[in-house]
Amino acid sequence: MHYHIILTKECNLNCNYCGGGSDSPPKEIQYRICDLKSFLLRDSAPVIEFYGGEPLLRIDTMKKIIDAIPAHFVIQTNGLLLDKIEPEYLKKFHSMLVSLDGTKEVTDRERGTGVYDRIMQNVNLIRRRGFKGDLVARMTVAQGTDIYDNVRHLLGTGLFDHIHWQLNFEMFWEAWENTEPGLEDWINSYNSGISSLVNWWVSEMESEGRVHGIVPFIGVMKSLLSGAGSRLWCGSGIDFFTIMPDGRISACPVSVDFDFSVIGSIFENTPHSLCDKAAVGEPCVSCDIFHICGGRCLFVNRSQELLRENGYALICTTVKHLVRELQGAMPWVQALIENGILSMSDFEYPEINNGCEIIP
Ligand code: SF4
Ligand code: SF4
């Protein structure tokens, strides 16, 4: 199973969508690494995903955990300190998820001046230093973002294996409070950008025989092609848990301060005893695309009383549009597979990295 380890709640950025993350104490790890090890070794194949705050602010603790615990390693980072990881540790990572939002203009507006350039320098550097794993650009999409232009931009850098995005939570809280004018119009333009992106994605398969690593498209297309469906893609509360600095365990890394999310601790629980202690409920379980969407986000689902129906329904228009567009593209994709130009394995993602929630 997968475990986010919050190395610190401190961050060296103050991004618009997050504002530095959770402030609740403790901010720093209180448990001993041997306690973490005893807990994780009861899982036969743990995947550790370093998380924060900004995890690379505690690079020494990260290295101690890597040295002490046999596992696969992943990190979610803002990328500013990637140059501090020595080559011998870089090589131990299966995947790295780097947060940026698209072009320099968009990223610097949301995260701060100079952030985009620093990330690009560091991403180039870790490749030169021998990181060969999966490099994922992880976008937060704020209201006003042109999804088509920004995803195409990141793919066009040639630096990232995959691009993933999530819609900014805040815009839906604001929809509930009715304080964000123009949100519905932007959702319409976002949906139309998704249509253009799906068309381009399929046209590239036809002309180049290549499946670009647009994570939400790959994941949903895999579900449609196989008919297998999926539970909550991020795995929160199912097979992905977050170990907080005091050793308590949250179903989701973002909702650590919410009672519904706190489901145990490394001192009192075994990994498998945590599964399904927190799960999505209505309106998702009765939704006609629940088997594909999986409920999108446990945190939003369990906070829906805060969102009122308006905000929730707005989110779902984006999910339903995405699924509809990919269903429309499916006959072309199936034909390319039948003709041997593509294979089902082109749509296998994620391998071990659930840090991408698939449904934006
Ligand atoms: S589309 Fe909306 S209601 Fe349906 S499963 Fe997804 S999040 Fe839930
Ligand atoms: S999608 Fe929602 S439940 Fe899943 S990790 Fe993200 S915030 Fe948590």
Short mmCIF file of C-alpha atoms and ligand atoms in Angstrom, two decimals:
data_model
loop_
_atom_site.label_atom_id
_atom_site.label_comp_id
_atom_site.label_asym_id
_atom_site.label_seq_id
_atom_site.Cartn_x
_atom_site.Cartn_y
_atom_site.Cartn_z
CA MET A 1 0.00 0.00 0.00
CA HIS A 2 0.96 3.67 -0.22
CA TYR A 3 1.87 6.09 2.53
CA HIS A 4 2.32 9.83 2.41
CA ILE A 5 4.87 10.77 5.04
CA ILE A 6 4.51 14.41 6.08
CA LEU A 7 8.14 15.31 6.79
CA THR A 8 7.22 18.82 7.92
CA LYS A 9 4.23 21.13 7.61
CA GLU A 10 6.56 24.04 6.90
CA CYS A 11 6.84 25.27 3.31
CA ASN A 12 9.21 27.63 1.52
CA LEU A 13 6.49 28.99 -0.76
CA ASN A 14 3.15 30.64 -0.11
CA CYS A 15 1.12 29.64 -3.16
CA ASN A 16 -2.24 31.26 -3.85
CA TYR A 17 -4.22 28.04 -3.69
CA CYS A 18 -2.68 26.72 -0.49
CA GLY A 19 -1.20 29.57 1.54
CA GLY A 20 1.51 27.39 3.08
CA GLY A 21 -0.61 24.37 4.03
CA SER A 22 -1.94 23.10 7.37
CA ASP A 23 -0.86 25.06 10.45
CA SER A 24 -2.04 22.61 13.08
CA PRO A 25 0.67 21.38 15.47
CA PRO A 26 2.89 19.47 15.55
CA LYS A 27 4.66 20.66 12.43
CA GLU A 28 7.68 18.39 12.79
CA ILE A 29 7.98 14.63 13.14
CA GLN A 30 7.51 13.45 16.74
CA TYR A 31 7.91 9.69 16.25
CA ARG A 32 11.13 7.72 15.89
CA ILE A 33 12.04 6.30 12.49
CA CYS A 34 12.17 2.85 14.10
CA ASP A 35 8.48 3.27 15.06
CA LEU A 36 7.65 4.15 11.47
CA LYS A 37 9.66 1.16 10.29
CA SER A 38 7.87 -1.26 12.63
CA PHE A 39 4.54 -0.05 11.31
CA LEU A 40 5.48 -0.13 7.61
CA LEU A 41 7.20 -3.50 7.76
CA ARG A 42 3.82 -5.08 8.47
CA ASP A 43 3.05 -4.21 4.83
CA SER A 44 4.84 -6.54 2.39
CA ALA A 45 5.25 -3.87 -0.33
CA PRO A 46 5.11 -0.34 1.04
CA VAL A 47 5.39 2.70 -1.22
CA ILE A 48 6.53 5.80 0.65
CA GLU A 49 5.62 9.17 -0.81
CA PHE A 50 7.36 12.11 0.89
CA TYR A 51 4.99 15.01 1.38
CA GLY A 52 4.74 18.28 3.26
CA GLY A 53 4.63 21.28 3.55
CA GLU A 54 7.75 21.00 1.45
CA PRO A 55 9.41 17.66 2.17
CA LEU A 56 12.84 18.70 0.88
CA LEU A 57 13.11 21.18 3.77
CA ARG A 58 13.80 18.05 5.84
CA ILE A 59 16.13 16.30 3.43
CA ASP A 60 18.21 14.70 6.22
CA THR A 61 15.13 13.01 7.71
CA MET A 62 14.12 11.90 4.23
CA LYS A 63 17.51 10.29 3.67
CA LYS A 64 17.38 8.54 7.05
CA ILE A 65 14.00 7.03 6.15
CA ILE A 66 15.27 5.92 2.73
CA ASP A 67 18.29 4.31 4.38
CA ALA A 68 16.25 2.60 7.10
CA ILE A 69 13.14 1.26 5.37
CA PRO A 70 12.99 -1.03 2.33
CA ALA A 71 10.30 0.47 0.07
CA HIS A 72 9.59 2.17 -3.24
CA PHE A 73 10.01 5.94 -2.95
CA VAL A 74 8.07 8.83 -4.47
CA ILE A 75 8.09 12.54 -3.62
CA GLN A 76 5.70 15.43 -4.10
CA THR A 77 7.71 18.63 -4.08
CA ASN A 78 7.55 22.23 -5.20
CA GLY A 79 10.87 21.57 -6.93
CA LEU A 80 12.85 24.46 -5.45
CA LEU A 81 15.29 22.21 -3.56
CA LEU A 82 15.61 19.31 -5.97
CA ASP A 83 19.22 20.34 -6.56
CA LYS A 84 19.99 19.39 -2.94
CA ILE A 85 19.33 15.66 -3.49
CA GLU A 86 22.58 13.82 -4.13
CA PRO A 87 22.73 11.50 -7.16
CA GLU A 88 22.84 8.34 -5.00
CA TYR A 89 19.47 9.30 -3.47
CA LEU A 90 17.95 10.59 -6.72
CA LYS A 91 18.36 7.12 -8.15
CA LYS A 92 16.29 5.63 -5.34
CA PHE A 93 13.12 7.42 -6.44
CA HIS A 94 10.58 5.66 -8.60
CA SER A 95 8.67 8.90 -9.32
CA MET A 96 8.89 12.58 -8.63
CA LEU A 97 5.86 14.84 -8.75
CA VAL A 98 6.79 18.47 -9.18
CA SER A 99 4.17 21.16 -8.59
CA LEU A 100 3.85 23.82 -11.24
CA ASP A 101 0.88 25.19 -13.07
CA GLY A 102 1.89 25.56 -16.73
CA THR A 103 3.66 28.47 -18.40
CA LYS A 104 6.08 30.76 -16.61
CA GLU A 105 3.44 33.46 -16.43
CA VAL A 106 0.80 31.18 -14.87
CA THR A 107 3.19 29.39 -12.49
CA ASP A 108 4.82 32.57 -11.21
CA ARG A 109 1.44 34.25 -10.74
CA GLU A 110 0.21 31.38 -8.53
CA ARG A 111 3.48 30.43 -6.79
CA GLY A 112 5.76 33.48 -6.85
CA THR A 113 8.19 35.27 -9.14
CA GLY A 114 11.07 33.14 -10.36
CA VAL A 115 9.54 29.82 -9.31
CA TYR A 116 9.07 28.53 -12.87
CA ASP A 117 12.69 29.15 -13.88
CA ARG A 118 14.02 27.54 -10.72
CA ILE A 119 11.90 24.43 -11.26
CA MET A 120 13.00 24.12 -14.88
CA GLN A 121 16.69 24.45 -13.92
CA ASN A 122 16.30 21.83 -11.19
CA VAL A 123 14.35 19.41 -13.34
CA ASN A 124 17.07 19.61 -16.00
CA LEU A 125 19.69 19.12 -13.31
CA ILE A 126 18.19 15.98 -11.77
CA ARG A 127 17.92 14.41 -15.21
CA ARG A 128 21.61 15.19 -15.84
CA ARG A 129 22.45 13.72 -12.43
CA GLY A 130 20.87 10.42 -13.36
CA PHE A 131 17.23 10.48 -12.26
CA LYS A 132 15.55 8.12 -14.71
CA GLY A 133 12.21 7.63 -12.99
CA ASP A 134 8.79 9.03 -13.80
CA LEU A 135 8.80 12.83 -13.72
CA VAL A 136 5.32 14.25 -13.32
CA ALA A 137 4.27 17.88 -13.63
CA ARG A 138 1.47 18.32 -11.13
CA MET A 139 -0.64 21.36 -11.92
CA THR A 140 -3.16 23.12 -9.75
CA VAL A 141 -5.68 24.70 -12.09
CA ALA A 142 -7.05 28.00 -10.81
CA GLN A 143 -10.05 29.81 -12.23
CA GLY A 144 -9.00 31.60 -15.40
CA THR A 145 -6.36 29.04 -16.43
CA ASP A 146 -6.38 27.97 -20.08
CA ILE A 147 -6.08 24.21 -19.63
CA TYR A 148 -5.28 23.50 -23.30
CA ASP A 149 -2.42 26.01 -23.56
CA ASN A 150 -0.87 25.12 -20.23
CA VAL A 151 -0.91 21.34 -20.64
CA ARG A 152 0.46 21.70 -24.19
CA HIS A 153 3.17 24.00 -22.85
CA LEU A 154 4.35 21.52 -20.22
CA LEU A 155 4.31 18.63 -22.68
CA GLY A 156 6.21 20.83 -25.14
CA THR A 157 9.09 21.34 -22.68
CA GLY A 158 9.97 17.67 -23.26
CA LEU A 159 11.04 17.42 -19.60
CA PHE A 160 8.09 15.60 -18.08
CA ASP A 161 6.88 12.05 -18.64
CA HIS A 162 3.41 12.87 -17.41
CA ILE A 163 1.21 15.88 -16.78
CA HIS A 164 -1.51 15.82 -14.17
CA TRP A 165 -3.78 18.52 -12.81
CA GLN A 166 -6.36 19.09 -10.13
CA LEU A 167 -8.90 21.88 -10.05
CA ASN A 168 -8.24 24.33 -7.24
CA PHE A 169 -10.42 23.47 -4.24
CA GLU A 170 -10.92 27.09 -3.35
CA MET A 171 -12.99 27.93 -6.38
CA PHE A 172 -15.66 25.50 -5.25
CA TRP A 173 -15.75 26.78 -1.68
CA GLU A 174 -16.16 30.19 -3.24
CA ALA A 175 -18.96 28.95 -5.50
CA TRP A 176 -20.75 27.89 -2.34
CA GLU A 177 -20.24 31.30 -0.81
CA ASN A 178 -21.21 32.91 -4.11
CA THR A 179 -18.18 35.15 -3.96
CA GLU A 180 -16.49 34.17 -7.17
CA PRO A 181 -18.08 35.84 -10.18
CA GLY A 182 -17.64 34.23 -13.57
CA LEU A 183 -16.97 30.71 -12.25
CA GLU A 184 -19.67 29.06 -14.34
CA ASP A 185 -18.40 30.80 -17.48
CA TRP A 186 -14.88 29.66 -16.73
CA ILE A 187 -16.07 26.07 -16.17
CA ASN A 188 -17.61 26.21 -19.64
CA SER A 189 -14.38 27.43 -21.16
CA TYR A 190 -12.41 24.81 -19.18
CA ASN A 191 -14.70 22.09 -20.56
CA SER A 192 -14.19 23.38 -24.07
CA GLY A 193 -10.40 23.35 -23.48
CA ILE A 194 -10.72 19.70 -22.41
CA SER A 195 -12.53 18.91 -25.67
CA SER A 196 -9.70 20.53 -27.68
CA LEU A 197 -7.08 18.67 -25.65
CA VAL A 198 -8.78 15.30 -26.17
CA ASN A 199 -8.98 15.98 -29.93
CA TRP A 200 -5.30 16.89 -30.06
CA TRP A 201 -4.35 13.87 -27.90
CA VAL A 202 -6.13 11.47 -30.24
CA SER A 203 -4.80 13.21 -33.38
CA GLU A 204 -1.26 12.68 -32.04
CA MET A 205 -1.99 8.98 -31.57
CA GLU A 206 -3.14 8.80 -35.19
CA SER A 207 -0.34 10.84 -36.75
CA GLU A 208 2.61 9.87 -34.49
CA GLY A 209 1.46 6.60 -32.96
CA ARG A 210 2.17 8.21 -29.61
CA VAL A 211 0.12 8.45 -26.42
CA HIS A 212 1.11 11.66 -24.66
CA GLY A 213 1.28 11.30 -20.90
CA ILE A 214 -1.81 13.29 -19.97
CA VAL A 215 -2.65 11.46 -16.75
CA PRO A 216 -6.40 12.11 -16.47
CA PHE A 217 -6.91 10.98 -20.07
CA ILE A 218 -4.76 7.87 -19.75
CA GLY A 219 -6.42 6.75 -16.53
CA VAL A 220 -10.00 7.26 -17.65
CA MET A 221 -9.33 5.79 -21.11
CA LYS A 222 -7.87 2.69 -19.48
CA SER A 223 -11.04 2.32 -17.44
CA LEU A 224 -13.21 2.72 -20.53
CA LEU A 225 -11.18 0.32 -22.67
CA SER A 226 -10.96 -2.40 -20.06
CA GLY A 227 -14.44 -1.88 -18.64
CA ALA A 228 -12.86 -2.55 -15.26
CA GLY A 229 -13.91 0.67 -13.53
CA SER A 230 -12.16 2.08 -10.51
CA ARG A 231 -12.75 3.04 -6.94
CA LEU A 232 -11.47 6.43 -5.74
CA TRP A 233 -8.40 6.80 -7.92
CA CYS A 234 -6.17 8.54 -5.38
CA GLY A 235 -6.73 5.56 -3.09
CA SER A 236 -7.30 7.73 -0.01
CA GLY A 237 -8.72 5.54 2.74
CA ILE A 238 -8.49 2.48 0.45
CA ASP A 239 -4.81 1.75 -0.06
CA PHE A 240 -3.22 5.17 0.46
CA PHE A 241 -2.77 6.70 3.90
CA THR A 242 -1.04 9.74 5.31
CA ILE A 243 1.21 9.54 8.33
CA MET A 244 1.07 12.83 10.17
CA PRO A 245 4.05 14.22 12.14
CA ASP A 246 2.63 12.94 15.46
CA GLY A 247 2.12 9.42 14.06
CA ARG A 248 -1.63 9.68 13.60
CA ILE A 249 -2.91 8.47 10.24
CA SER A 250 -5.23 10.36 7.92
CA ALA A 251 -7.11 8.85 5.00
CA CYS A 252 -6.08 11.81 2.83
CA PRO A 253 -3.01 14.09 2.93
CA VAL A 254 -5.05 17.28 2.51
CA SER A 255 -7.82 16.71 5.08
CA VAL A 256 -5.51 15.95 8.03
CA ASP A 257 -7.33 18.47 10.25
CA PHE A 258 -10.78 16.91 9.76
CA ASP A 259 -12.15 14.30 12.16
CA PHE A 260 -13.63 12.09 9.43
CA SER A 261 -10.16 11.68 7.97
CA VAL A 262 -8.21 10.60 11.07
CA ILE A 263 -8.46 6.82 11.14
CA GLY A 264 -5.66 5.52 13.32
CA SER A 265 -2.01 5.81 14.26
CA ILE A 266 1.25 4.01 13.61
CA PHE A 267 1.36 3.05 17.31
CA GLU A 268 -2.06 1.44 17.51
CA ASN A 269 -2.94 0.10 14.07
CA THR A 270 -1.64 -2.28 11.47
CA PRO A 271 -1.66 -1.09 7.85
CA HIS A 272 -4.41 -3.44 6.72
CA SER A 273 -6.70 -2.50 9.60
CA LEU A 274 -6.98 1.01 8.09
CA CYS A 275 -8.55 0.03 4.79
CA ASP A 276 -12.01 1.42 4.08
CA LYS A 277 -12.38 3.19 7.42
CA ALA A 278 -13.20 6.37 5.49
CA ALA A 279 -15.05 6.06 2.19
CA VAL A 280 -16.99 8.28 -0.20
CA GLY A 281 -20.77 8.44 0.21
CA GLU A 282 -23.63 10.17 -1.57
CA PRO A 283 -24.13 11.73 -4.02
CA CYS A 284 -21.28 9.76 -5.59
CA VAL A 285 -22.34 6.19 -4.86
CA SER A 286 -25.63 6.72 -6.75
CA CYS A 287 -24.00 8.59 -9.65
CA ASP A 288 -24.20 6.89 -13.04
CA ILE A 289 -20.44 7.31 -13.64
CA PHE A 290 -19.33 6.35 -10.13
CA HIS A 291 -17.62 3.23 -11.51
CA ILE A 292 -15.38 5.47 -13.68
CA CYS A 293 -15.00 8.56 -11.49
CA GLY A 294 -14.71 6.66 -8.23
CA GLY A 295 -16.06 9.69 -6.36
CA ARG A 296 -13.24 12.02 -7.45
CA CYS A 297 -12.18 13.24 -3.98
CA LEU A 298 -12.90 11.86 -0.51
CA PHE A 299 -12.23 15.24 1.08
CA VAL A 300 -14.73 17.12 -1.09
CA ASN A 301 -17.25 14.30 -0.84
CA ARG A 302 -17.13 14.21 2.96
CA SER A 303 -17.21 18.00 3.18
CA GLN A 304 -20.16 18.37 0.90
CA GLU A 305 -22.31 20.01 3.53
CA LEU A 306 -19.85 22.89 3.24
CA LEU A 307 -20.18 22.96 -0.50
CA ARG A 308 -23.97 22.96 -0.89
CA GLU A 309 -25.32 21.35 -4.02
CA ASN A 310 -24.25 24.16 -6.26
CA GLY A 311 -20.53 23.77 -5.81
CA TYR A 312 -20.66 19.98 -5.99
CA ALA A 313 -22.75 19.98 -9.15
CA LEU A 314 -20.29 22.39 -10.76
CA ILE A 315 -17.37 20.07 -10.05
CA CYS A 316 -19.31 17.17 -11.50
CA THR A 317 -20.00 18.98 -14.77
CA THR A 318 -16.24 18.94 -15.35
CA VAL A 319 -15.94 15.23 -14.56
CA LYS A 320 -18.93 14.26 -16.67
CA HIS A 321 -17.66 16.34 -19.59
CA LEU A 322 -14.21 14.74 -19.41
CA VAL A 323 -15.66 11.23 -19.34
CA ARG A 324 -18.07 12.00 -22.20
CA GLU A 325 -15.28 13.37 -24.40
CA LEU A 326 -13.11 10.31 -23.76
CA GLN A 327 -16.03 7.98 -24.42
CA GLY A 328 -16.44 9.80 -27.75
CA ALA A 329 -12.75 9.26 -28.55
CA MET A 330 -12.80 5.58 -27.59
CA PRO A 331 -13.70 4.13 -31.04
CA TRP A 332 -10.63 5.81 -32.57
CA VAL A 333 -8.40 4.54 -29.80
CA GLN A 334 -9.82 1.01 -30.11
CA ALA A 335 -9.18 1.06 -33.87
CA LEU A 336 -5.55 2.08 -33.29
CA ILE A 337 -5.14 -0.78 -30.82
CA GLU A 338 -6.78 -3.29 -33.19
CA ASN A 339 -4.43 -2.13 -35.97
CA GLY A 340 -1.40 -2.66 -33.75
CA ILE A 341 -0.43 1.02 -33.72
CA LEU A 342 -1.10 1.26 -29.99
CA SER A 343 -1.39 -1.29 -27.24
CA MET A 344 -3.40 -1.45 -24.03
CA SER A 345 -0.17 -1.03 -22.09
CA ASP A 346 0.09 2.54 -23.43
CA PHE A 347 -2.77 3.34 -21.05
CA GLU A 348 -1.31 1.67 -17.95
CA TYR A 349 -0.87 4.41 -15.37
CA PRO A 350 -0.07 4.80 -12.58
CA GLU A 351 2.24 1.88 -11.99
CA ILE A 352 2.88 2.49 -8.30
CA ASN A 353 2.25 6.20 -8.04
CA ASN A 354 -1.23 7.07 -6.82
CA GLY A 355 -0.17 10.64 -6.12
CA CYS A 356 -2.01 11.56 -9.30
CA GLU A 357 -5.70 11.44 -8.55
CA ILE A 358 -6.57 10.82 -12.24
CA ILE A 359 -9.90 12.67 -11.99
CA PRO A 360 -9.07 16.39 -11.93
S1 SF4 B 1 -19.22 12.78 -11.23
FE1 SF4 B 1 -19.56 13.84 -9.30
S2 SF4 B 1 -21.26 12.74 -8.29
FE2 SF4 B 1 -20.45 11.44 -9.94
S3 SF4 B 1 -19.03 10.09 -8.90
FE3 SF4 B 1 -17.86 11.81 -9.74
S4 SF4 B 1 -17.74 13.36 -8.10
FE4 SF4 B 1 -19.34 11.86 -7.54
S1 SF4 B 2 -8.28 13.69 -4.41
FE1 SF4 B 2 -9.16 14.44 -2.50
S2 SF4 B 2 -9.18 12.64 -1.16
FE2 SF4 B 2 -7.76 12.20 -2.83
S3 SF4 B 2 -5.74 12.86 -2.07
FE3 SF4 B 2 -6.61 14.59 -3.21
S4 SF4 B 2 -7.63 15.82 -1.63
FE4 SF4 B 2 -7.30 13.79 -0.75
#
